[in-house]
Amino acid sequence: MTTRYKTQAFIFGKNDVNEFDRIFSVFTDEFGRLDIFAKAIRKGVSKLRSGIDTFYFSEIEFIQGKRRKTLTDAVIIEKLKNIGKNPLKFKIGHNIGEILSSFIIGEERDKDIFKLLKETFDRLDKENLTDRQCARLEYYFLWNIISLLGYRPEVEKCSVCNNKLNPESIYFSNKSGGAVCKKCLSDDLKVLIINSDAVKLLRLIFKKEWPLFCKIKISGPSQKLFKKISDSYYFYTLSDNSSKNILMRKAE
Ligand SMILES: [Zn+2]
């Protein structure tokens, strides 16, 4: 007998395959990330169509075959309809899906990531955000998922000597995992220059102060520094995380 699995899922991506089929990338409550095959879903008569699409929270049912999981039922829990109506929100939603997809390759249950996804997409859908605030939400998600994966950087003190940071001269090193003071600079650390405003943004994120983080005004150059270290740390943790995944797969 075939076992049917039922779980809540957030749908963050889809890919059309064959003439009428589609593969959905979903993050589920019970199993973590899954890629689910939806047979003939692009045919007008498909009963699955109304229950599942990008940026839906749905209850899905699937069966595990030899090679893939096949969708057998999908019921909408909530459709985040405002995201689809706003091109910027849609783009940010897509970017967040890409970040998730790049970090989470295999199936592994993670309630905290599911909760973070739900919170993030609820905010994107329901809050009245300016363009800048929308972009900040993407970074808020990025740093929080980095933190949940165990790569949270040290931003309260120097990550090398543990001494207090001097707001006039702060650096950031991916390798040492956070802020670095002037005394600890070395060629080996490959630091980026950062400033106290960019550090302030990171501190707000790790304290989960979204309302303040989304509203706080900082200068254009500080904003650029924040973006630069965010992107740099993202690619750094991503390469480290994928080599860990490869090691895990080899060990299995
Ligand atoms: Zn130091």
Short mmCIF file of N, CA and C and ligand atoms in Angstrom, two decimals, residues 158 160-163 180-181 183-184, ligand 1:
data_model
loop_
_atom_site.label_atom_id
_atom_site.label_comp_id
_atom_site.label_asym_id
_atom_site.label_seq_id
_atom_site.Cartn_x
_atom_site.Cartn_y
_atom_site.Cartn_z
N CYS A 158 34.64 42.73 19.45
CA CYS A 158 35.57 42.27 18.41
C CYS A 158 35.57 40.73 18.39
N VAL A 160 37.77 38.81 17.33
CA VAL A 160 39.09 38.20 17.53
C VAL A 160 39.51 38.30 19.01
N CYS A 161 39.52 39.56 19.54
CA CYS A 161 40.04 39.73 20.91
C CYS A 161 38.95 39.89 21.97
N ASN A 162 37.67 39.93 21.54
CA ASN A 162 36.54 40.08 22.47
C ASN A 162 36.46 41.44 23.16
N ASN A 163 37.31 42.39 22.77
CA ASN A 163 37.23 43.72 23.38
C ASN A 163 36.11 44.53 22.75
N VAL A 180 35.62 43.31 13.69
CA VAL A 180 37.03 43.24 14.08
C VAL A 180 37.49 44.65 14.46
N CYS A 181 38.25 44.75 15.56
CA CYS A 181 38.76 46.07 15.95
C CYS A 181 40.07 46.36 15.23
N LYS A 183 43.04 46.98 16.27
CA LYS A 183 44.24 46.30 16.77
C LYS A 183 44.39 44.89 16.20
N CYS A 184 43.25 44.29 15.85
CA CYS A 184 43.30 42.88 15.42
C CYS A 184 43.41 42.72 13.90
ZN ZN B 1 40.16 42.98 18.48
#
